[in-house]
Coordinates of N, CA, C and O in Angstrom, one line a residue:
M37 N -2.4 -26.7 -6.7 CA -1.4 -25.6 -6.6 C -2.3 -24.2 -6.2 O -2.9 -23.7 -7.0
H38 N -2.3 -24.1 -4.8 CA -2.9 -22.8 -4.4 C -2.1 -21.6 -4.5 O -2.6 -20.6 -4.2
E39 N -0.9 -21.5 -4.8 CA -0.1 -20.4 -5.2 C -0.8 -19.6 -6.3 O -0.9 -18.5 -6.0
Y40 N -1.5 -20.3 -7.3 CA -2.2 -19.4 -8.5 C -3.4 -18.6 -7.6 O -3.6 -17.6 -7.9
S41 N -4.2 -19.2 -6.9 CA -5.2 -18.6 -6.3 C -4.7 -17.3 -5.4 O -5.3 -16.3 -5.2
I42 N -3.6 -17.3 -4.7 CA -3.0 -16.6 -4.0 C -2.6 -15.5 -4.8 O -2.7 -14.3 -4.4
A43 N -1.8 -15.7 -5.8 CA -1.2 -14.8 -6.7 C -2.6 -13.8 -7.1 O -2.3 -12.9 -7.2
Y44 N -3.5 -14.8 -7.6 CA -4.8 -14.0 -8.0 C -5.3 -13.2 -7.0 O -5.5 -12.0 -7.5
D45 N -5.4 -13.5 -6.0 CA -5.9 -12.7 -4.8 C -5.3 -11.4 -4.5 O -5.7 -10.3 -4.3
I46 N -4.1 -11.4 -4.8 CA -2.9 -10.3 -4.4 C -3.1 -9.4 -5.8 O -3.2 -8.2 -5.6
F47 N -3.6 -9.9 -6.9 CA -3.6 -9.2 -8.3 C -4.9 -8.5 -8.0 O -5.1 -7.4 -8.5
A48 N -6.0 -9.2 -7.7 CA -7.3 -8.7 -7.3 C -7.5 -7.5 -6.4 O -7.9 -6.5 -6.5
T49 N -6.7 -7.8 -5.1 CA -6.6 -6.6 -4.2 C -5.7 -5.5 -4.8 O -6.4 -4.3 -4.3
S50 N -4.8 -5.4 -5.2 CA -4.1 -4.7 -5.9 C -4.8 -3.7 -6.8 O -5.0 -2.4 -6.9
K51 N -5.4 -4.5 -7.8 CA -6.4 -3.7 -9.0 C -7.4 -3.1 -8.0 O -7.8 -1.9 -8.4
R52 N -8.3 -3.5 -7.0 CA -9.0 -3.1 -6.3 C -8.9 -1.6 -5.7 O -9.5 -0.6 -5.8
A53 N -7.7 -1.9 -5.1 CA -7.1 -0.6 -4.2 C -6.7 0.4 -5.3 O -6.9 1.5 -5.1
A54 N -6.0 0.2 -6.3 CA -5.9 1.1 -7.5 C -7.1 2.0 -8.1 O -7.0 2.9 -8.3
V55 N -8.0 1.2 -8.4 CA -9.3 1.7 -9.0 C -9.9 2.5 -7.8 O -10.4 3.7 -8.1
E56 N -9.9 2.1 -6.5 CA -10.6 2.8 -5.6 C -9.9 4.2 -5.4 O -10.3 5.3 -5.0
N57 N -8.4 4.2 -5.5 CA -7.8 5.5 -5.4 C -7.4 6.1 -6.8 O -6.2 6.8 -6.9
S58 N -8.1 5.9 -7.9 CA -8.0 6.7 -9.1 C -6.8 6.7 -9.8 O -6.0 7.5 -10.2
A59 N -6.1 5.4 -9.4 CA -4.5 5.3 -9.8 C -4.4 5.0 -11.3 O -5.4 4.5 -12.3
T60 N -3.5 5.5 -12.1 CA -3.1 5.3 -13.4 C -2.2 4.2 -13.5 O -2.0 3.7 -14.8
H61 N -1.5 3.7 -12.7 CA -0.3 2.7 -12.8 C -0.2 2.1 -11.3 O 0.0 2.9 -10.5
I62 N 0.2 0.8 -11.2 CA 0.7 -0.1 -10.0 C 1.9 -0.2 -10.2 O 2.4 -0.9 -11.4
K63 N 2.8 0.4 -9.6 CA 4.3 0.2 -9.6 C 4.9 -0.8 -8.9 O 5.7 -1.4 -9.4
K64 N 4.5 -1.2 -7.8 CA 5.2 -2.2 -7.0 C 3.9 -2.8 -5.9 O 3.3 -2.0 -5.4
V65 N 4.1 -4.1 -5.7 CA 3.3 -4.5 -4.8 C 4.0 -5.3 -3.7 O 5.1 -6.1 -4.1
C66 N 3.7 -5.2 -2.4 CA 4.8 -5.7 -1.2 C 3.8 -6.6 -0.6 O 2.9 -6.4 -0.3
I67 N 4.4 -7.7 -0.2 CA 3.4 -8.8 0.5 C 4.5 -9.2 1.6 O 5.6 -9.4 1.6
S68 N 3.9 -9.9 2.8 CA 4.5 -10.8 3.6 C 3.9 -11.9 3.6 O 2.7 -12.2 3.5
V69 N 4.8 -12.9 3.8 CA 4.5 -14.4 3.8 C 5.1 -15.1 4.8 O 6.2 -15.2 5.0
G70 N 4.2 -15.7 5.9 CA 4.5 -16.5 7.1 C 5.3 -17.5 6.6 O 4.9 -18.2 5.7
E71 N 6.3 -17.9 7.4 CA 6.8 -19.3 7.3 C 6.0 -20.4 7.2 O 6.7 -21.6 6.5
M72 N 5.0 -20.4 7.9 CA 4.3 -21.7 8.1 C 3.0 -21.6 7.0 O 1.8 -22.4 7.3
T73 N 3.1 -20.9 6.1 CA 2.1 -20.8 5.1 C 1.9 -22.1 4.1 O 1.1 -22.1 3.5
M74 N 3.0 -22.7 4.1 CA 3.2 -23.7 3.1 C 3.0 -23.4 1.6 O 2.2 -23.9 0.9
V75 N 3.4 -21.9 1.5 CA 3.5 -21.5 0.3 C 5.0 -21.4 -0.3 O 5.8 -20.9 0.4
N76 N 5.0 -21.5 -1.8 CA 6.5 -21.3 -2.2 C 6.3 -19.5 -2.9 O 5.6 -19.4 -3.7
P77 N 7.0 -18.8 -1.9 CA 6.8 -17.3 -2.5 C 7.3 -17.0 -3.9 O 6.9 -16.2 -4.6
E78 N 8.3 -18.0 -4.3 CA 8.9 -17.7 -5.9 C 7.9 -18.2 -6.7 O 7.5 -17.4 -7.8
Q79 N 6.9 -19.0 -6.5 CA 5.8 -19.4 -7.3 C 4.9 -18.4 -7.4 O 4.4 -18.0 -8.4
V80 N 4.6 -17.8 -6.2 CA 3.5 -16.8 -6.2 C 3.9 -15.6 -6.7 O 3.1 -14.9 -7.7
I81 N 5.2 -14.9 -6.9 CA 6.0 -14.1 -7.4 C 5.7 -14.2 -9.0 O 5.3 -13.3 -9.9
F82 N 6.3 -15.4 -9.4 CA 6.3 -15.5 -10.7 C 4.8 -15.5 -11.5 O 4.6 -15.2 -12.4
L83 N 3.6 -16.1 -10.6 CA 2.4 -16.2 -11.1 C 2.0 -14.9 -11.3 O 1.1 -14.7 -12.0
F84 N 2.1 -13.9 -10.2 CA 1.5 -12.4 -10.2 C 2.1 -11.8 -11.7 O 1.5 -11.1 -12.0
E85 N 3.5 -12.0 -11.4 CA 4.2 -11.5 -12.7 C 3.5 -11.8 -14.1 O 3.5 -11.0 -15.0
T86 N 3.1 -13.0 -14.0 CA 2.7 -13.5 -15.3 C 1.4 -13.0 -15.6 O 0.8 -12.4 -16.6
M87 N 0.5 -12.5 -14.5 CA -0.7 -11.8 -14.7 C -0.5 -10.4 -15.0 O -1.4 -10.0 -15.7
C88 N 0.5 -9.9 -14.5 CA 0.8 -8.5 -15.0 C 1.2 -8.1 -16.4 O 1.1 -7.1 -16.8
E89 N 1.7 -9.4 -16.8 CA 2.1 -9.2 -18.6 C 0.9 -9.1 -19.2 O 0.9 -8.9 -20.6
D90 N -0.4 -9.5 -18.8 CA -1.6 -9.4 -19.6 C -1.8 -8.0 -20.2 O -1.9 -7.1 -19.3
E91 N -1.9 -7.8 -21.6 CA -2.2 -6.6 -22.1 C -3.3 -5.9 -22.0 O -3.7 -4.7 -22.2
D92 N -4.3 -6.5 -21.3 CA -5.6 -6.1 -21.0 C -5.7 -5.4 -19.7 O -6.7 -4.9 -19.3
E93 N -4.5 -5.5 -19.0 CA -4.4 -4.9 -17.5 C -3.2 -4.0 -17.7 O -2.2 -4.0 -17.2
P94 N -3.5 -2.6 -18.3 CA -2.5 -1.6 -18.4 C -2.0 -1.0 -17.2 O -0.9 -0.5 -17.0
L95 N -2.8 -0.9 -15.9 CA -2.4 -0.7 -14.8 C -1.2 -1.3 -14.4 O -0.5 -0.5 -13.4
F96 N -1.2 -2.6 -14.6 CA 0.0 -3.5 -14.0 C 1.2 -3.4 -15.1 O 2.4 -4.0 -14.6
K97 N 1.4 -2.7 -16.1 CA 2.7 -2.7 -17.0 C 3.8 -2.5 -16.0 O 3.9 -1.3 -15.6
D98 N 4.9 -3.3 -16.1 CA 6.0 -3.0 -15.7 C 5.9 -3.1 -14.0 O 6.7 -2.7 -13.3
C99 N 4.9 -3.6 -13.5 CA 4.7 -3.8 -12.1 C 5.6 -4.7 -11.4 O 5.9 -5.8 -12.1
S100 N 5.9 -4.6 -10.3 CA 7.0 -5.3 -9.5 C 6.5 -6.0 -8.3 O 5.4 -5.2 -7.9
I101 N 6.9 -7.0 -7.9 CA 6.3 -7.5 -6.7 C 7.6 -7.9 -5.6 O 8.5 -8.5 -6.2
E102 N 7.4 -7.6 -4.5 CA 8.4 -7.8 -3.2 C 7.9 -8.6 -2.3 O 6.7 -8.3 -1.6
A103 N 8.5 -9.7 -1.9 CA 8.2 -10.7 -1.0 C 8.8 -10.7 0.3 O 10.1 -10.9 0.3
K104 N 8.4 -10.5 1.6 CA 9.2 -10.6 2.7 C 8.6 -11.7 3.5 O 7.5 -12.0 3.9
T105 N 9.7 -12.7 4.1 CA 9.2 -13.7 5.0 C 9.1 -13.5 6.2 O 9.9 -12.5 6.8
V106 N 8.0 -13.8 6.7 CA 7.7 -13.5 8.3 C 7.9 -14.6 9.0 O 7.3 -15.7 8.8
P107 N 9.0 -14.7 10.1 CA 9.2 -15.8 10.6 C 8.1 -16.2 11.9 O 7.4 -15.3 12.1
V108 N 7.9 -17.3 12.4 CA 7.2 -17.5 13.3 C 7.4 -17.2 14.6 O 8.6 -17.0 15.1
K109 N 6.4 -16.7 15.4 CA 6.0 -16.5 16.6 C 5.2 -17.2 17.3 O 4.1 -17.4 16.7
T110 N 5.5 -17.7 18.5 CA 4.6 -18.5 19.2 C 4.6 -17.9 20.8 O 5.6 -17.0 21.3
K111 N 3.4 -18.3 21.4 CA 3.4 -18.0 22.9 C 2.8 -19.2 23.5 O 2.0 -19.9 23.0
C112 N 2.8 -19.3 25.0 CA 2.3 -20.5 25.5 C 1.6 -20.0 26.6 O 2.1 -18.9 27.5
S113 N 0.7 -20.9 27.3 CA -0.1 -20.3 28.4 C 0.7 -20.2 29.6 O 0.6 -19.6 30.6
C114 N 2.0 -21.1 29.4 CA 3.1 -20.7 30.9 C 3.9 -19.5 30.5 O 4.5 -19.2 31.6
G115 N 3.7 -18.7 29.6 CA 4.5 -17.3 29.7 C 5.6 -17.5 28.7 O 6.1 -16.4 28.3
Y116 N 6.0 -18.7 27.9 CA 6.8 -18.7 26.9 C 6.6 -18.0 25.7 O 5.3 -18.1 25.4
E117 N 7.4 -17.3 25.2 CA 7.3 -16.4 23.9 C 8.4 -16.6 23.0 O 9.7 -16.5 23.5
G118 N 8.2 -17.1 21.7 CA 9.7 -17.3 20.9 C 9.1 -18.0 19.7 O 8.2 -17.5 19.1
S119 N 9.9 -18.9 19.3 CA 9.7 -19.4 17.7 C 9.5 -20.9 17.4 O 9.5 -21.5 16.7
E120 N 9.5 -21.5 18.9 CA 9.2 -22.9 19.0 C 7.8 -23.3 18.3 O 6.7 -22.7 19.1
R121 N 7.6 -24.2 17.5 CA 6.4 -24.2 16.8 C 5.4 -25.6 17.4 O 4.3 -25.4 17.2
F122 N 6.1 -26.3 17.9 CA 5.5 -27.8 18.1 C 5.3 -28.0 19.8 O 4.4 -28.6 20.1
V123 N 6.6 -27.6 20.5 CA 6.4 -27.9 21.9 C 7.3 -26.9 22.4 O 8.2 -26.3 22.3
C124 N 6.2 -26.5 23.5 CA 7.1 -25.3 24.5 C 8.1 -26.0 25.2 O 8.1 -27.0 25.9
P125 N 9.3 -25.3 25.1 CA 10.4 -25.7 25.7 C 10.6 -25.7 27.3 O 11.4 -26.1 27.7
D126 N 9.6 -24.6 27.5 CA 9.4 -24.5 29.1 C 8.5 -25.6 30.0 O 8.8 -26.1 30.8
C127 N 7.5 -25.9 29.1 CA 6.5 -26.7 29.9 C 6.1 -27.9 29.0 O 5.2 -28.7 29.5
G128 N 6.4 -28.1 27.7 CA 6.1 -29.1 26.9 C 4.7 -29.4 26.3 O 4.3 -30.1 25.8
S129 N 3.9 -28.1 26.6 CA 2.7 -27.8 26.0 C 2.5 -27.6 24.7 O 3.9 -27.3 23.9
L130 N 1.7 -27.4 23.6 CA 1.7 -26.7 22.5 C 1.5 -25.5 22.3 O 0.4 -25.0 22.8
P131 N 2.5 -24.8 22.1 CA 2.6 -23.1 21.8 C 1.5 -22.9 21.0 O 0.8 -23.4 19.7
E132 N 0.8 -21.5 21.0 CA 0.0 -21.0 20.0 C 1.0 -20.2 19.0 O 1.4 -19.2 19.5
V133 N 0.3 -20.5 17.9 CA 1.3 -19.6 16.8 C 0.4 -18.2 16.8 O -0.7 -18.2 16.3
I134 N 1.4 -17.3 16.8 CA 0.4 -15.7 16.7 C 1.0 -15.1 15.5 O 0.1 -14.0 15.2
E135 N 1.9 -15.5 15.0 CA 2.6 -14.9 13.6 C 3.1 -16.0 12.8 O 3.8 -16.7 13.3
G136 N 3.1 -15.8 11.5 CA 3.8 -16.6 10.7 C 2.9 -17.5 9.8 O 3.6 -18.4 9.1
R137 N 1.7 -17.5 10.0 CA 0.7 -18.2 9.0 C -0.1 -17.4 8.0 O -0.8 -18.0 7.4
E138 N 0.2 -16.4 7.8 CA -0.5 -15.5 6.9 C 0.3 -14.9 5.8 O 1.4 -15.0 5.7
I139 N -0.5 -14.4 4.6 CA -0.1 -13.8 3.5 C -0.9 -12.2 3.5 O -2.0 -12.5 3.4
V140 N 0.0 -11.4 3.4 CA -0.7 -10.1 3.7 C 0.0 -9.2 2.7 O 1.1 -9.1 2.3
V141 N -0.8 -8.4 1.9 CA -0.5 -7.3 1.2 C -0.3 -6.1 1.9 O -1.0 -5.9 2.7
T142 N 1.0 -5.6 2.1 CA 1.5 -4.9 3.1 C 1.5 -3.3 2.5 O 1.4 -2.4 3.2
N143 N 1.8 -3.3 1.2 CA 2.0 -1.9 0.7 C 1.8 -2.1 -0.9 O 2.1 -2.9 -1.7
I144 N 1.1 -1.1 -1.5 CA 1.0 -1.1 -2.9 C 1.2 0.4 -3.2 O 0.5 1.5 -3.0
E145 N 2.4 0.6 -4.3 CA 2.5 1.9 -4.7 C 2.1 2.0 -6.1 O 2.1 1.4 -6.9
I146 N 1.5 3.2 -6.0 CA 0.6 3.6 -7.4 C 1.0 4.9 -7.6 O 1.6 6.0 -7.1
E147 N 0.6 5.1 -9.3 CA 0.7 6.5 -9.7 C -0.7 7.1 -9.8 O -1.6 6.4 -10.4
V148 N -0.9 8.4 -9.6 CA -2.0 8.9 -9.8 C -1.9 10.2 -10.8 O -0.6 10.9 -10.6
E149 N -2.6 10.6 -11.6 CA -2.5 11.8 -12.1 C -2.8 13.0 -11.5 O -3.8 13.0 -10.5
D150 N -2.1 14.2 -11.6 CA -2.4 15.4 -10.9 C -3.7 16.0 -11.3 O -3.8 16.0 -12.7
E151 N -4.4 16.5 -10.4 CA -5.6 17.1 -11.0 C -5.5 18.6 -11.3 O -4.8 19.3 -10.6

């Protein structure tokens, strides 16, 4: 179950960013999940939300998470660019996946106290 370690990494990244920016609260975390990650986004969301419920982490009280699916983009040495993952429709070679294999924290909404 690598979804747990992914959810934990998102949690830790969010916490680190909040602390570095003197946040009082993390409102929302946005992530992009590539189609080829072999990860179930619903499980990642569930696990992240479970971590946010920990009463020892007041920064995350009522924090939400939003996941966007990133489609696969490929390119081939013959010039083909598209979404074919396994065989280039133009030349029959294996195209290079250039997008869709990653999980990225794209945005963290935080609250900071006015000074």
